Each structure stands twice: as C-alpha cells, then as structure tokens.
Coordinates of C-alpha atoms in Angstrom, one line a residue:
M155 CA 182.3 72.8 57.6
G156 CA 184.9 75.4 57.3
T157 CA 185.4 78.5 59.5
G158 CA 183.9 80.7 56.7
E159 CA 180.7 78.6 56.6
I160 CA 180.3 78.8 60.3
T161 CA 180.7 82.6 60.3
F162 CA 178.1 82.9 57.5
F163 CA 175.5 81.0 59.5
V164 CA 176.2 83.0 62.7
I165 CA 175.8 86.3 60.7
V166 CA 172.5 85.0 59.1
L167 CA 171.2 83.9 62.5
I168 CA 172.1 87.2 64.1
F169 CA 170.4 89.0 61.2
L170 CA 167.3 86.9 61.6
I171 CA 167.2 87.6 65.3
I172 CA 167.5 91.4 64.6
I173 CA 164.8 91.2 62.1
S174 CA 162.4 89.4 64.4
T175 CA 162.9 91.8 67.3
S176 CA 162.7 94.9 65.2
F177 CA 159.0 94.5 64.3
V178 CA 156.1 94.3 66.8
S179 CA 152.5 93.3 66.0
V180 CA 150.0 95.2 68.1
K181 CA 146.4 93.7 68.3
Q182 CA 143.3 95.9 67.9
G183 CA 142.1 97.5 71.1
T184 CA 145.7 97.4 72.5
I185 CA 148.4 100.1 73.0
V186 CA 151.9 99.1 73.6
V187 CA 154.3 101.2 75.7
I188 CA 158.0 101.3 74.7
T189 CA 160.9 102.2 76.9
V190 CA 164.6 102.8 76.4
F191 CA 166.8 101.5 79.3
G192 CA 163.8 101.9 81.6
K193 CA 162.7 105.3 80.5
Y194 CA 159.4 106.0 78.7
R195 CA 160.1 106.4 74.9
R196 CA 156.8 106.2 72.9
I197 CA 153.6 104.2 72.2
L198 CA 152.8 101.8 69.5
T199 CA 149.3 101.6 68.0
P200 CA 147.6 98.6 66.6
G201 CA 149.2 97.1 63.5
L202 CA 152.8 96.2 62.6
N203 CA 155.2 98.6 64.2
F204 CA 159.1 98.9 64.0
K205 CA 161.3 99.3 67.1
V206 CA 165.0 99.6 67.5
P207 CA 166.3 96.1 68.5
F208 CA 168.0 95.6 71.7
I209 CA 167.5 99.3 72.5
E210 CA 163.8 99.8 72.7
N211 CA 161.8 97.3 74.9
V212 CA 158.1 96.6 75.3
Y213 CA 157.2 97.8 78.8
S214 CA 153.5 96.9 78.8
K215 CA 150.4 96.2 76.8
I216 CA 147.4 98.3 77.8
S217 CA 143.9 97.2 76.6
I218 CA 141.7 100.2 75.8
Q219 CA 138.6 98.0 75.8
N220 CA 135.9 98.2 78.5
R221 CA 136.6 96.2 81.5
S222 CA 134.1 95.0 84.3
V223 CA 134.6 93.9 87.9
E224 CA 131.9 92.6 90.4
L225 CA 131.9 94.0 93.9
E226 CA 130.4 92.7 97.2
F227 CA 130.7 94.9 100.3
Q228 CA 128.8 96.1 103.3
A229 CA 127.8 99.6 104.6
V230 CA 126.1 101.0 107.7
T231 CA 123.4 103.5 107.6
F232 CA 122.8 106.5 109.8
D233 CA 120.4 104.5 112.0
Q234 CA 122.9 101.7 112.4
A235 CA 121.4 99.2 109.9
N236 CA 123.7 96.9 107.9
V237 CA 123.3 97.2 104.1
Y238 CA 124.8 94.7 101.7
F239 CA 125.6 95.7 98.2
K240 CA 126.3 93.7 95.1
A241 CA 127.6 95.8 92.3
M242 CA 129.1 95.7 88.8
L243 CA 131.7 98.3 87.8
L244 CA 132.4 99.0 84.2
Y245 CA 135.5 101.2 83.4
S246 CA 137.9 101.8 80.6
V247 CA 141.0 103.8 79.7
L248 CA 140.0 107.4 79.3
D249 CA 141.4 107.9 75.8
Q250 CA 144.4 107.0 73.6
Q251 CA 146.3 110.2 74.2
E252 CA 150.0 109.8 75.0
E253 CA 149.7 111.3 78.5
T254 CA 146.8 109.2 79.3
I255 CA 148.6 106.0 78.4
K256 CA 151.6 107.1 80.4
N257 CA 149.4 107.5 83.5
V258 CA 147.9 104.1 83.0
A259 CA 151.3 102.5 82.4
F260 CA 153.2 104.0 85.3
K261 CA 150.7 105.0 88.0
F262 CA 150.5 101.5 89.6
V263 CA 153.0 98.7 89.8
D264 CA 150.7 96.2 88.3
E265 CA 147.0 95.5 87.5
R266 CA 146.3 93.9 90.9
N267 CA 147.3 97.1 92.7
L268 CA 145.0 99.1 90.3
M269 CA 142.1 96.9 91.0
Q270 CA 142.6 97.1 94.7
A271 CA 142.6 100.8 94.7
L272 CA 139.7 101.0 92.4
I273 CA 137.5 98.7 94.4
R274 CA 138.4 100.3 97.7
T275 CA 137.6 103.7 96.3
V276 CA 134.2 102.7 95.1
E277 CA 133.4 101.0 98.4
G278 CA 134.5 104.0 100.4
S279 CA 132.4 106.5 98.3
I280 CA 129.3 104.4 98.7
R281 CA 129.8 103.8 102.5
A282 CA 130.3 107.5 103.0
F283 CA 127.0 108.3 101.2
V284 CA 125.0 105.6 102.9
A285 CA 126.3 106.7 106.4
T286 CA 124.4 109.8 106.0
K287 CA 121.0 108.2 105.1
R288 CA 118.5 106.2 107.0
Q289 CA 117.6 102.6 106.3
S290 CA 114.2 103.4 104.9
E291 CA 115.9 105.7 102.4
V292 CA 118.5 103.5 100.9
L293 CA 116.2 101.5 98.6
I294 CA 114.8 104.5 97.0
L295 CA 118.2 106.2 96.6
R296 CA 119.8 103.7 94.2
R297 CA 120.2 106.2 91.4
D298 CA 121.4 108.9 93.7
I299 CA 124.1 106.6 95.1
V300 CA 125.3 105.8 91.5
E301 CA 125.5 109.5 90.6
H302 CA 127.3 110.3 93.9
V303 CA 129.9 107.5 93.2
K304 CA 130.5 108.7 89.7
E305 CA 130.8 112.3 90.6
Q306 CA 133.4 111.5 93.3
L307 CA 135.4 108.9 91.2
D308 CA 135.6 110.7 87.9
V309 CA 138.2 113.1 89.0
I310 CA 140.3 110.4 90.9
L311 CA 140.0 108.0 87.9
E312 CA 141.1 110.6 85.4
G313 CA 144.2 111.2 87.2
W314 CA 144.9 107.5 86.8
G315 CA 144.0 107.6 83.3
Y316 CA 140.7 105.7 83.5
H317 CA 137.0 106.6 83.1
L318 CA 134.1 105.2 85.0
Q319 CA 131.5 104.1 82.4
D320 CA 128.9 102.7 84.6
L321 CA 128.1 101.4 88.1
Q322 CA 125.1 99.0 88.5
L323 CA 123.8 98.3 92.0
N324 CA 122.4 94.8 91.2
D325 CA 121.3 93.9 94.7
I326 CA 120.7 95.9 98.0
T327 CA 119.7 93.8 101.1
F328 CA 119.7 94.1 104.8
D329 CA 119.9 91.9 107.8
E330 CA 117.2 89.1 107.9
V331 CA 115.4 90.9 110.9
I332 CA 115.1 94.1 108.9
M333 CA 114.1 92.3 105.8
K334 CA 111.2 90.7 107.8
S335 CA 110.1 93.9 109.4
M336 CA 110.1 95.6 106.0
S337 CA 107.9 92.8 104.6
Q338 CA 105.5 93.0 107.4
V339 CA 105.3 96.9 106.9
V340 CA 104.6 96.3 103.2
A341 CA 102.0 93.7 103.9
S342 CA 100.2 95.9 106.5
N343 CA 100.2 98.8 104.1
N344 CA 98.7 96.5 101.4
L345 CA 95.9 95.3 103.9
K346 CA 95.3 99.0 104.8
A347 CA 94.9 99.9 101.1
A348 CA 92.8 96.9 100.4
A349 CA 90.5 97.9 103.3
E350 CA 90.2 101.4 102.2
N351 CA 89.4 100.3 98.6
E352 CA 86.9 97.9 100.0
G353 CA 85.3 100.7 102.0
Q354 CA 85.3 103.1 99.1
A355 CA 83.6 100.3 96.9
L356 CA 81.0 99.6 99.7
L357 CA 80.3 103.4 100.0
I358 CA 79.9 103.7 96.2
T359 CA 77.6 100.7 96.2
K360 CA 75.4 102.0 99.0
T361 CA 75.4 105.4 97.5
K362 CA 74.4 104.1 94.1
A363 CA 71.6 101.9 95.7
A364 CA 70.3 104.9 97.7
E365 CA 70.2 107.0 94.5
A366 CA 68.4 104.2 92.7
E367 CA 65.9 103.7 95.5
G368 CA 65.5 107.5 95.6
N369 CA 64.9 107.7 91.8
A370 CA 62.5 104.8 92.0
I371 CA 60.5 106.5 94.8
K372 CA 60.5 109.8 92.7
I373 CA 59.3 107.8 89.7
S374 CA 56.7 105.9 91.6
A375 CA 55.3 109.1 93.2
Q376 CA 55.2 110.8 89.9
A377 CA 53.3 107.9 88.4
E378 CA 50.9 107.7 91.3
R379 CA 50.4 111.5 91.0
E380 CA 49.7 111.3 87.3
A381 CA 47.4 108.3 88.0
A382 CA 45.5 110.1 90.7
Q383 CA 45.1 113.2 88.4
L384 CA 43.9 111.0 85.6
R385 CA 41.4 109.2 88.0
G386 CA 40.1 112.6 89.2
Q387 CA 39.7 113.9 85.7
G388 CA 37.8 110.6 84.9
I389 CA 35.5 111.0 87.9
A390 CA 35.0 114.7 86.9
L391 CA 34.1 113.8 83.4
F392 CA 31.8 111.1 84.5
R393 CA 30.0 113.4 86.9
E394 CA 29.9 116.1 84.2
E395 CA 28.3 113.6 81.6
V396 CA 25.9 112.3 84.3
A397 CA 24.8 115.9 85.0
R398 CA 24.5 116.6 81.4
G399 CA 22.4 113.5 80.8
M400 CA 20.1 114.2 83.8
S401 CA 19.6 117.8 82.6
V402 CA 18.7 116.7 79.0
A403 CA 16.3 114.0 80.4
A404 CA 14.7 116.5 82.8
K405 CA 14.3 119.0 80.1
E406 CA 12.7 116.5 77.8
M407 CA 10.4 115.2 80.6
A408 CA 9.4 118.8 81.4
E409 CA 8.5 119.5 77.8
A410 CA 6.4 116.3 77.7
N411 CA 4.6 117.5 80.9
M412 CA 6.0 114.6 82.9
D413 CA 7.1 114.6 86.5
T414 CA 11.0 114.7 86.7
S415 CA 10.9 112.9 90.0
V416 CA 10.6 109.7 88.1
I417 CA 14.3 110.1 87.2
L418 CA 15.2 110.3 90.7
F419 CA 13.1 107.3 91.6
T420 CA 14.8 105.3 88.8
M421 CA 18.3 106.3 90.2
W422 CA 17.2 105.3 93.6
T423 CA 16.2 101.9 92.4
E424 CA 19.3 101.4 90.3
S425 CA 21.5 102.3 93.2
I426 CA 19.8 99.7 95.3
K427 CA 20.2 97.1 92.6
H428 CA 23.9 98.0 92.1
F429 CA 24.6 97.6 95.9
A430 CA 22.8 94.1 95.9
E431 CA 24.9 92.9 92.8
N432 CA 28.3 94.2 93.8
S433 CA 28.3 94.0 97.6
Q434 CA 30.3 90.7 97.6
G435 CA 28.8 89.7 100.9
N436 CA 29.5 93.0 102.7
V437 CA 26.4 94.4 104.6
I438 CA 25.1 97.7 103.6
F439 CA 22.3 99.3 105.6
L440 CA 19.7 101.3 103.7
D441 CA 16.4 102.6 105.0
G442 CA 13.9 101.4 102.4
S443 CA 10.9 102.8 104.1
T444 CA 8.4 105.0 102.2
D445 CA 9.3 108.0 104.5
Q446 CA 13.0 107.6 103.9
M447 CA 12.5 107.1 100.2
Q448 CA 10.4 110.3 100.0
H449 CA 13.0 112.1 102.1
T450 CA 15.8 111.0 99.7
L451 CA 13.7 111.8 96.7
K452 CA 13.1 115.3 98.0
E453 CA 16.8 115.8 98.6
M454 CA 17.6 114.6 95.1
M455 CA 14.8 116.9 93.6
G456 CA 16.4 119.7 95.5
L457 CA 19.7 118.9 94.1
N458 CA 18.1 118.6 90.6
L459 CA 16.6 122.0 90.9
L460 CA 19.9 123.6 91.9
Q461 CA 21.6 121.9 89.0
S462 CA 18.9 123.2 86.6
D463 CA 19.3 126.6 87.9
A464 CA 23.0 126.4 87.4
V465 CA 22.5 125.1 83.8
K466 CA 20.0 128.0 83.1
G467 CA 22.5 130.6 84.5
V468 CA 25.2 129.2 82.2
K469 CA 23.0 129.4 79.2
K470 CA 22.1 133.1 80.0

C-alpha cells in the first residue's frame, strides 16, 4: 500500500470520527447540557442534535421525568415521645427553561449530593414541625405535616431547579410501650362506648315496655269502663222492662177486679225457686213464715203503689 492510500484512509477515518462526534441523539424525557472548555454553552432537547466536534462537550444528561425516593427517619415530639416515619418523596425538575436546567446541572457536584441535601431537608422540616406537637396529636396531623413540608421546601427546591410533587407519610409509629398504651386507651374507649350504647338500648327497651304497659292499662280501663257502662245500661233496661210489665199486669188485674197482691206473691215464690235452683250449695237464709211473707208482701205492695203513682204522674 502506497503513501497516498494510507493518507486517504487516515483522512476518511478522521472524517468519520468528526461526523460521529458532531451529532448527539437525546432520548425523550432528557435534556443534555453542552459546555465549551468547561463553560456552559447551551442545552440540547430530545431528538438528533448537532454539536461542534472537539469544541462542544456533553457535560451532563438531566432527566426531566418524575423521580421518587423512600425515607425512614425518627423525630421527637414536644412531650418527648419518639416517632418513626416511613415516607415516599416524589420530585421532578421544575421545568425545561434554560435557567432551571443550569441550576440543576451546576448546583450540586453530583446526584448523590443532591439526594443527601434533599433527604436531610425533608427530615429536618418534619422534625421541626413534630417537635412542636404532642404525641397524641401526631397521628391526626398527617395532612398538616405534608402541607408544612411542601410549604417549607418549595422555595428551597425551586432554587435548586426542582419541584416537590408529593410527600406520602406511609407509616407513623411510636415506641412499643406507647403503642401498647394507645391500644389500651382505644380498647377502653370502645368498652365505654359499648357500655353507653347498651345502657341506652336498655333504657329504650324499658321505656317502650313501660309505655306498652301503660297503654295496655289504659285500654283495659277503657274497656272495663265501657263494659260497666253497658252492664249498668242493661240492668237499667231490665228494671225498666220489669216495672213496665208489672204496671201493665197490675192495670189489667185492676180492670178485672182482681187483687194485685197475687203478682207480688208470685214474685215471692219465683224468687224462692230461683234461690233454690241456683244457690250451688251456698246457704241462703229466708224467713218463710206467714208473718214474714205478709210483711214482705206489704212492702212490695207499697212499692207497687209508689210505682203506680209514678206512672200516673208521668201520664198526666
């Protein structure tokens, strides 16, 4: 191979090297920072980009996608209780503006230093907030803790070129002794609530039973009153019919010139017969002598005369 051919191959090789170093392919979701002799020059966006070979260099490739990191740390409350946190931090580059990319590229030496500063800042912000709260308040202030951290970190991270997307406090625990005492408090509160509910249920049951019993007594009294009223009306009607029948019989006997005392005698004998048939073994003492019968008949005749006078008065 001659000198001319060797020179040709060298020129072709150099040309290929220049061509290969003149184009940079940038992946989607990535920004490339270009420097010239160590000084910032420009940024390259996703796609195929041209750069001056041997002059412009790729300083760093920055991902603009969301990134996450898990945290585990401890804090102390105002009443000296240890609180253990497990959290997930979601962050990303603030935007694709040139100044933002410059901050991201040059604020920290490398990614490890950035992560260390980010984690320590988050932990410090949460510790400062928890230190002002009591142990009993921490569990119910989960959202307040997140909002406090985001408020504190947003300004700091924007200066670094980043934005805090979200902070999730996945787990908040205390020392075993505190957790046990909290469980006992919850259990005692549940027992207290159950006892109160049971007492309320018993009170309602007894109240309803008393109301039902009172209503039953009212209904029974009302029924008894109506029954007594009906019985009284029945007796009154019976007596009225008896008196009417006796008046008619006495009037007919008087018109026939018969002694009306026969009616009273018949009533006397019927009464004695009724006593004998329905006594059911009970002893009823009646004076059946002639004098007593005459005395009774006289009383009944007197009653009959009064009744007759009353009937006449009504007719007048």
